Structure formats: C-alpha cells, structure tokens
Tab-separated table of C-alpha atoms in Angstrom:
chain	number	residue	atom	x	y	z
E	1	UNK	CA	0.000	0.000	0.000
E	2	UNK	CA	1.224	3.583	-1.437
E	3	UNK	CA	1.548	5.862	1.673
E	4	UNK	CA	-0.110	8.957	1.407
E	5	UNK	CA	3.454	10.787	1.746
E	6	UNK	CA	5.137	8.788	-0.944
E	7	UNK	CA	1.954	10.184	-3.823
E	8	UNK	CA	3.074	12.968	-6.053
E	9	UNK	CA	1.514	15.893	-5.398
E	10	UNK	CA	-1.276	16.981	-7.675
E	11	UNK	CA	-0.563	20.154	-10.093
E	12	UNK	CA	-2.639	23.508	-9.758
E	13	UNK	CA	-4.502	24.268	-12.978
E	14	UNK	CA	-2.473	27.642	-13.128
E	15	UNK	CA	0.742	25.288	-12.991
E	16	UNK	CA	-0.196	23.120	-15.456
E	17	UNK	CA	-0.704	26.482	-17.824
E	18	UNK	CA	2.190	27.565	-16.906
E	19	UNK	CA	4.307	24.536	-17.722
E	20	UNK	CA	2.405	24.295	-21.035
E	21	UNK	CA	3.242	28.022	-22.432
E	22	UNK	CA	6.270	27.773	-21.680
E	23	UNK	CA	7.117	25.098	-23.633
E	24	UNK	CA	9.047	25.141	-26.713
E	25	UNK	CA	12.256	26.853	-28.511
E	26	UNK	CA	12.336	30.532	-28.020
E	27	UNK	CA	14.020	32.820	-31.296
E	28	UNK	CA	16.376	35.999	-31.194
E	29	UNK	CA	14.523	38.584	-32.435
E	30	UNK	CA	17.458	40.695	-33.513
E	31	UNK	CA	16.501	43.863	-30.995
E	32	UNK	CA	17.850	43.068	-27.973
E	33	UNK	CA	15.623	45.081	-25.999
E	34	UNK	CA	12.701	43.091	-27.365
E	35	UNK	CA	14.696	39.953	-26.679
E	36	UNK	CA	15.082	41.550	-23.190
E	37	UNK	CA	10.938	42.104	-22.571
E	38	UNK	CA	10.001	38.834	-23.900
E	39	UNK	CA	12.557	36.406	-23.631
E	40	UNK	CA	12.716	35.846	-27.324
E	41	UNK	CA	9.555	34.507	-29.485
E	42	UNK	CA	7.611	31.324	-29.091
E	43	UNK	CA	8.421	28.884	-32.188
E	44	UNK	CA	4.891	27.070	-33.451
E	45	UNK	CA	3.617	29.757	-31.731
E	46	UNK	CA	1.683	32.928	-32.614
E	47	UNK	CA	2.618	36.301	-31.809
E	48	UNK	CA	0.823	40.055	-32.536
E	49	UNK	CA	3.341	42.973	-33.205
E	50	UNK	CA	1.092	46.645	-32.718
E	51	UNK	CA	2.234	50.069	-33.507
E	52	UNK	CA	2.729	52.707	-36.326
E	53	UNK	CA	3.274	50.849	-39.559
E	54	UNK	CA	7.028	52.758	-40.052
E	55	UNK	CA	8.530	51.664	-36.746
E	56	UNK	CA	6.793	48.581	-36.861
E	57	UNK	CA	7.731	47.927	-40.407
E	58	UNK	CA	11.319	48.109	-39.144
E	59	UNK	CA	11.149	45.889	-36.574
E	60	UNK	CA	9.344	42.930	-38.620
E	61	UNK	CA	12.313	43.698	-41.336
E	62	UNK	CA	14.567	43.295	-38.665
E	63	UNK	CA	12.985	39.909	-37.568
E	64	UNK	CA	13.136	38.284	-40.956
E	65	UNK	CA	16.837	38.782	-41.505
E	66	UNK	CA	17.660	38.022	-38.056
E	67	UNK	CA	15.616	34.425	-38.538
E	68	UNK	CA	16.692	33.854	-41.662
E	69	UNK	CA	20.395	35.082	-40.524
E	70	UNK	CA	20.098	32.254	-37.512
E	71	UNK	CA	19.346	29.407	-40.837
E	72	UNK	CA	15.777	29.371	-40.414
E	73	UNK	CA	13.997	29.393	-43.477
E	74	UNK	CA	11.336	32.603	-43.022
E	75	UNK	CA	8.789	34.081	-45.119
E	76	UNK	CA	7.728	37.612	-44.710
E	77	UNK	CA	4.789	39.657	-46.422
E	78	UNK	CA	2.813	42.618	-46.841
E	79	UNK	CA	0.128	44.099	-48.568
E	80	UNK	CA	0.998	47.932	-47.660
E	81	UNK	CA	4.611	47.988	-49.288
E	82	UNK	CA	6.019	46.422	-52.309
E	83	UNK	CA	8.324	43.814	-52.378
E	84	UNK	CA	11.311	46.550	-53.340
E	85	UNK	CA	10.610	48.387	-50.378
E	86	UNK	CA	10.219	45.240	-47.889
E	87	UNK	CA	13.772	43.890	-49.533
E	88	UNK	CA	14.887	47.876	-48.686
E	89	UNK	CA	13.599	47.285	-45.203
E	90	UNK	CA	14.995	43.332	-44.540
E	91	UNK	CA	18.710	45.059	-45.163
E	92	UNK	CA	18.366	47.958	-43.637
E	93	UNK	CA	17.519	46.248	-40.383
E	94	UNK	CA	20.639	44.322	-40.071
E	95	UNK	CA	21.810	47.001	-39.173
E	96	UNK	CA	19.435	48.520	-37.307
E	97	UNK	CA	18.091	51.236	-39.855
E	98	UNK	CA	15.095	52.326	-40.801
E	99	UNK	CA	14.878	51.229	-44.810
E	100	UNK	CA	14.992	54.917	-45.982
E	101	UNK	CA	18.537	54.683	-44.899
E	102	UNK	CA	20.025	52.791	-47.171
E	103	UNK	CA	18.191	54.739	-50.165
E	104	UNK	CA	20.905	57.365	-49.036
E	105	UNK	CA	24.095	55.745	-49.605
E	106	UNK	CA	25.408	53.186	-52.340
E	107	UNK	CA	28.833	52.083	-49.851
E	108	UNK	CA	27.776	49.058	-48.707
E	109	UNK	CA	25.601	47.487	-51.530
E	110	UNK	CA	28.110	44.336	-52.355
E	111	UNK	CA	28.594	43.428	-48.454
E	112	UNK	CA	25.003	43.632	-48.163
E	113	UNK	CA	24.020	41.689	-51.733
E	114	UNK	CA	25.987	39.277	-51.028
E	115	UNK	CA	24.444	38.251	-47.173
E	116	UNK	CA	21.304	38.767	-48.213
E	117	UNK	CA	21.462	35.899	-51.336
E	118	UNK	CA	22.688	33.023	-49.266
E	119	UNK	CA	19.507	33.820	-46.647
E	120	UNK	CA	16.305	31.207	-47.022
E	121	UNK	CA	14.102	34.089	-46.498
E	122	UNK	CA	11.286	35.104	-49.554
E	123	UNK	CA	9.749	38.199	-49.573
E	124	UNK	CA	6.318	39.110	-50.545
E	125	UNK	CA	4.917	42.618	-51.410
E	126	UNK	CA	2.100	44.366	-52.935
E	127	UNK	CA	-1.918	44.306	-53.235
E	128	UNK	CA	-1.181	40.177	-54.701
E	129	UNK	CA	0.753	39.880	-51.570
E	130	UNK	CA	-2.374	37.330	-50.181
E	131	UNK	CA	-2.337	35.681	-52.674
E	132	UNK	CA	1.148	35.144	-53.683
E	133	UNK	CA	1.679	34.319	-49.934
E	134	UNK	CA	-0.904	31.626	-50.297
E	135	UNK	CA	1.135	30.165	-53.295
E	136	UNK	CA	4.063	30.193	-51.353
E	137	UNK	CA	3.256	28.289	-47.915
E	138	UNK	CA	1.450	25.611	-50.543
E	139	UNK	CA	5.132	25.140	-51.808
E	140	UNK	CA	6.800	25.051	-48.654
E	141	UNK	CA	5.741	26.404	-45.244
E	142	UNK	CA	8.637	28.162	-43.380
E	143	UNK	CA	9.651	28.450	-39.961
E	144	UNK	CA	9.098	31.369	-39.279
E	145	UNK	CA	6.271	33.356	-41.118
E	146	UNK	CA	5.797	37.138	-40.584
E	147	UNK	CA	2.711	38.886	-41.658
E	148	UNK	CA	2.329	42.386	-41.854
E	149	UNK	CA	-1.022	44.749	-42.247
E	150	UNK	CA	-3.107	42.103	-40.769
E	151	UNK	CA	-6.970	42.803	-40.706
E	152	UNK	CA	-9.031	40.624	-38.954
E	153	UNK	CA	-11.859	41.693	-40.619
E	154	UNK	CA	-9.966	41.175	-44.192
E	155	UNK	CA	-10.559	37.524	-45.652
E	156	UNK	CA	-7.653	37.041	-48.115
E	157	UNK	CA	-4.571	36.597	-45.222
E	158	UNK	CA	-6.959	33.910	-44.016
E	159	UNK	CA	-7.379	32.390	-47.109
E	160	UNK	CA	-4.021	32.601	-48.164
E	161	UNK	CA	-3.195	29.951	-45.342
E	162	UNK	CA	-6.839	28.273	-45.286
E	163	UNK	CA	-5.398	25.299	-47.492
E	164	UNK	CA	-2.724	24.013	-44.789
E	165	UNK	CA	-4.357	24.934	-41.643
E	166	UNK	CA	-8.138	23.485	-43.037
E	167	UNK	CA	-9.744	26.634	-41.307
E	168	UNK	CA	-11.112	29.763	-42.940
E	169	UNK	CA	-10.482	32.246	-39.993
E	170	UNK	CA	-6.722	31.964	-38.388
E	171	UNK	CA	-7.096	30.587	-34.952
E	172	UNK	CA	-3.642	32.117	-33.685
E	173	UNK	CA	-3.449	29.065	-31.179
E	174	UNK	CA	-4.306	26.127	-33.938
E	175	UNK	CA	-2.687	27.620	-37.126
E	176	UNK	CA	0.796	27.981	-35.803
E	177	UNK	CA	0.838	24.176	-34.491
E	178	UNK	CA	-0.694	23.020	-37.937
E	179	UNK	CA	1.853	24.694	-40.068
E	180	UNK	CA	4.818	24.063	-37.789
E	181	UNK	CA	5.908	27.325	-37.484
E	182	UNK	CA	6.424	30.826	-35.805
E	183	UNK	CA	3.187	33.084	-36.898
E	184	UNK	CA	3.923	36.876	-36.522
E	185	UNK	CA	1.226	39.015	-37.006
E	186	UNK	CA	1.806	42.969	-37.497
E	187	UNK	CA	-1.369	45.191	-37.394
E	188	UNK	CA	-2.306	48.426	-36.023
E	189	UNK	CA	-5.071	49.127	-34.135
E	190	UNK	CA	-6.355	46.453	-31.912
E	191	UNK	CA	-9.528	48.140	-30.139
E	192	UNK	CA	-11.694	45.677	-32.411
E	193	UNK	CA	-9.713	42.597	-32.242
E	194	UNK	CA	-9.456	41.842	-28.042
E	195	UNK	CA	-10.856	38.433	-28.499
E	196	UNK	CA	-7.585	37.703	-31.498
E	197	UNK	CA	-5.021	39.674	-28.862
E	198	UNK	CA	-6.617	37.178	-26.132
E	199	UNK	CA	-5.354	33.833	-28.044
E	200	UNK	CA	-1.909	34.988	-29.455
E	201	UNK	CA	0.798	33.404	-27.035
E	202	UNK	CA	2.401	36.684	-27.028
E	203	UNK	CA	1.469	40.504	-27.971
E	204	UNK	CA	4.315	42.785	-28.085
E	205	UNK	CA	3.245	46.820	-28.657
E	206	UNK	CA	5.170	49.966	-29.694
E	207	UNK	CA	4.439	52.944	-28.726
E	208	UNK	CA	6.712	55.683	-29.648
E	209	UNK	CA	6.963	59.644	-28.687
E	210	UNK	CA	5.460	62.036	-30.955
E	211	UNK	CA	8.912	63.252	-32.209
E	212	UNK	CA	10.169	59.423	-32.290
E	213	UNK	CA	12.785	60.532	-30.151
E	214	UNK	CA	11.923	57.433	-27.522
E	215	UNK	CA	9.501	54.131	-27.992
E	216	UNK	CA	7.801	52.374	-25.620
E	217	UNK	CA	8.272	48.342	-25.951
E	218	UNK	CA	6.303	46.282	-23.773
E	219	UNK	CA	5.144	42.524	-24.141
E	220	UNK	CA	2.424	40.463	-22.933
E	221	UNK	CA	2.300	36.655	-22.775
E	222	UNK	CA	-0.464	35.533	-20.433
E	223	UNK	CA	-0.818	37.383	-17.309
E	224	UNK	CA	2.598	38.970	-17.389
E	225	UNK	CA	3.617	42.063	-18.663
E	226	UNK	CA	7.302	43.661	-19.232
E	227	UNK	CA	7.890	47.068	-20.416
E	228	UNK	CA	10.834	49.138	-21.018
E	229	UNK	CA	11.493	52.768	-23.040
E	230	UNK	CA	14.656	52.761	-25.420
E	231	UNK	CA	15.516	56.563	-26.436
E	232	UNK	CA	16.095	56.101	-30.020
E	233	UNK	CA	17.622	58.998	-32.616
E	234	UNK	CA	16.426	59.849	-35.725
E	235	UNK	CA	13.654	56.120	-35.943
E	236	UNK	CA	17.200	54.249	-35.347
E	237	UNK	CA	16.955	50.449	-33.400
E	238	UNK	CA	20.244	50.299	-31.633
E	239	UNK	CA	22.583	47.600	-32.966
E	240	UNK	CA	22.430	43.930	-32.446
E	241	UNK	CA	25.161	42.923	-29.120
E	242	UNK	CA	26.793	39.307	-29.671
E	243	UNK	CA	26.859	36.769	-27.344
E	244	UNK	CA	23.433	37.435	-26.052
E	245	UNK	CA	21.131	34.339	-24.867
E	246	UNK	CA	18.458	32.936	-27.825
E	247	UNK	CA	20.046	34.813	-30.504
E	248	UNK	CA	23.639	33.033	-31.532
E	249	UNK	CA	23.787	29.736	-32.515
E	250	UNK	CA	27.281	27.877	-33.795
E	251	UNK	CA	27.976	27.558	-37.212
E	252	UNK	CA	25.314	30.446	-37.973
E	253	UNK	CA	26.416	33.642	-38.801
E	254	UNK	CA	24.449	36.478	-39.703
E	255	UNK	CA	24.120	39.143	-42.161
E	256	UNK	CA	25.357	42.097	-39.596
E	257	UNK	CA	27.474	40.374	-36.478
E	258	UNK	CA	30.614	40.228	-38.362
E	259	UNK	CA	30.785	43.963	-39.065
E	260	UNK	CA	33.427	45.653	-36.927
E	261	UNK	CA	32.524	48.928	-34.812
E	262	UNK	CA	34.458	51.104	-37.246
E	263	UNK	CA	32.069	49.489	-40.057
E	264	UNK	CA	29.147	50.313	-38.112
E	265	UNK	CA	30.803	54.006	-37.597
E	266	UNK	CA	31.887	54.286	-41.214
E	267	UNK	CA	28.458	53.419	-42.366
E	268	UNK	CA	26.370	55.896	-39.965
E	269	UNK	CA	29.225	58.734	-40.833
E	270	UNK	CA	28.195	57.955	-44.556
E	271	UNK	CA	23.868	58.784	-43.772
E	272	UNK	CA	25.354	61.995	-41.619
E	273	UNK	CA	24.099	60.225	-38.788
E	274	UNK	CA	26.115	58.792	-35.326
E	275	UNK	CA	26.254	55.825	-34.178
E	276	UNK	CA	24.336	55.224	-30.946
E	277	UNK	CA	23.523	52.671	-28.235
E	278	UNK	CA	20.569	52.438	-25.832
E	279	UNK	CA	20.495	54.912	-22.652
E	280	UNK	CA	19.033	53.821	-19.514
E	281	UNK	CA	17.783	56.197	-17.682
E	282	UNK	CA	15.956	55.747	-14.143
E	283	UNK	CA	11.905	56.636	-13.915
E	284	UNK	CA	8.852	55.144	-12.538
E	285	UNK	CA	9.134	51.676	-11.245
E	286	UNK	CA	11.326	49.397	-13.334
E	287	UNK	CA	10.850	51.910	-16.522
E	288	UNK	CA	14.071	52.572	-18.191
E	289	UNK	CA	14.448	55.388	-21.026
C-alpha cells in the first residue's frame, strides 16, 4: 500500500498552464531590448506585433533577416509595401536602420548583396501579396512566417493559409501548431480585435513619442507584462550585441554580427548620422528610457 506521503503531489490548474506556455524553442529577435521584454519569441507559436506601420515595419524587417540570418527558413509579407521596399527594409535592419537609410548611400551594396542571397528568407509585397503568400506556404511552409497589415476583418490573409491549416479564420493558437511554425502578425489598431489579442501566445506593442525621439516596448504573454522605453535617434533600433542568450547559434552567422565597430561608424558617418547605443535612464518603477 502507497503511503499517502510517498503520492506525487497533484498540479494547480495555473501550474499546469504555466508549464504548457512555456514550452518550446524561443528565437532571437534581432533587438535586444525586445529579446530583453520577452525572452525571445515562441516557435509554433503565434505572436501580434502593434504600432505605427514605419517603426513597426522596421522591426518585422529586422525579424526576418535576423531568422533567416540564424538558418531558419522565413517568409515575410505585406500588402501595404512592395516587395522593393520590404527587400529595402529586410537590409536595412541588419543594421538597425530604418529602410529609408540605405536609399541614401550606395557604400555598402556588395557586403550587403551578397548576405542577403545566401539567406532562405522570400519576400512578398504588394496588393497580390495574399495571394502570392498563399502560393508560397502551398510550396513550402517556413519556420518562421511574418505577416504584416493584418486585418481581422480582411478575408484574403486567411485564405491565403486556409489550405494548410483546413480553417477559414486563423485561430492564432491552432494555425501555428498546424503549419509548424512561428506566426507573426503585425497590425495596427487592436480596439476591435481583443478576443484575437486574447489567443496569441504573445502581444508585443510599440508605442513611440510624438517626435520618435523614444519608444515604448512592452510585451504580454499571459498574465505577465514587461515594459521598457529605449531613447532612439532619428527612428534608429540600436545595434544587435553578440553573445546574447536565444540569438547566436554555432555555425550560424548572420548578415550584420561580423561587421566591426568602425564598419558600423563608417556606415552611420556615410547617412550623416552617429552611431548610438541604448540609454538607460531611471523613472517610474522598473521603466528605463
């Protein structure tokens, strides 16, 4: 006879939640603030990106070379730029540049060319973006799938996955398991769309100042919430750090980590610009600016 002392004990339901969500692989993201608030994203798991299409334009660029940089084959689309100008943006955020940047200078075309081919990332603009996308994922479904100017409300993202996940509306916790991958969502507004925020595994927002000069980055994954506030100069992400956890892998090597500092500096000095680093700054609580 089993003595009462010698049973396991029995789980909580909130235990059991929490073991389940945080299951998995987590990726880099590429920011390292963001890797900071959310402890990298959730593979076969969904997340929601919010905030103004520019910044967050930047930081979805930034994802799918960063992914794609780490060797994992990544797809990202959207219906709001064209495919030049997503390419424009993918580069520019190795390096932690808005994409107007590098319509600015011409001195680091070949480095960049040359990174950028030997990527498994495909990128997907304009109004056929849908249903290009939906081509695409038939083909071969990546690991990590980013998809920007998503409308709820809007059939034709849906569709353009309907095929592998059997569903005609994406159920952020189903599709992501189905298709094996990382589904990243970028949208705008969510005051209509509380019920999709409620089943992502993870919604990170932006918020930045009206003169861009600092952004508010906070994430939520279940009950928890981090936040921080990076001062920023002229839209500029500060530059990826090596050697930081979820992001380097051996025998990976991304599109930006082997440029020196002097590079870096040669290649701000060339947009008039300086090269900068996150300030931390002591405010309310735990905030940092």
């Amino acid at each position: 006879m089993v003595q009462e002392s010698e049973l396991s004990p029995v789980p909580s339901v909130s235990e059991v939640r929490r073991r389940l969500l945080d299951q998995g692989p987590r990726i880099g993201t590429g920011w390292p603030v963001l890797d900071e608030v959310t402890g990298g994203l959730p593979l076969s798991r969904s997340t929601i990106v919010r905030g103004p299409q520019d910044v967050r334009l930047q930081l979805l660029a930034r994802l799918a070379a960063w992914t794609a940089g780490e060797g994992l084959p990544t797809l990202i689309a959207s219906r709001s730029v064209t495919a030049e100008e997503l390419w424009l943006a993918v580069a520019g955020g190795g390096l932690g540049l808005p994409p107007r940047a590098l319509l600015e200078t011409t001195t680091h075309d070949a480095w960049l060319d040359a990174r950028l081919r030997v990527l498994d990332l495909r990128v997907i603009g304009g109004a056929m973006a849908p249903m290009e996308t939906h081509r695409a994922v038939h083909e071969r479904v990546p690991r990590v799938l980013i998809i920007d100017d998503y409308v709820q409300s809007d059939e034709e993202w849906d569709q353009a996955l309907s095929e592998r996940t059997g569903e005609r509306v994406i159920d952020l916790q189903v599709a992501p398991r189905t298709l094996g991958c990382a589904l990243i969502l970028g949208m705008g507004s969510m005051d209509y769309f509380s019920d999709l925020m409620d089943r992502a595994a993870l919604t990170v927002r932006l918020v930045p100042d009206d003169d861009y000069s600092r952004i508010r980055v906070s994430a939520y994954e279940g009950l928890s919430k981090e936040h921080r506030k990076v001062l920023l100069r002229d839209g500029f992400l500060e530059a990826p750090l090596p050697g930081r956890a979820l992001i380097r892998r051996p025998g990976v090597t991304n599109i930006w980590l082997e440029r020196t500092e002097e590079d870096i500096a040669a290649f701000a000095g060339a947009l008039g610009a300086e090269v900068t680093e996150m300030v931390w700054e002591e405010g309310d609580g735990d905030e940092a600016t």
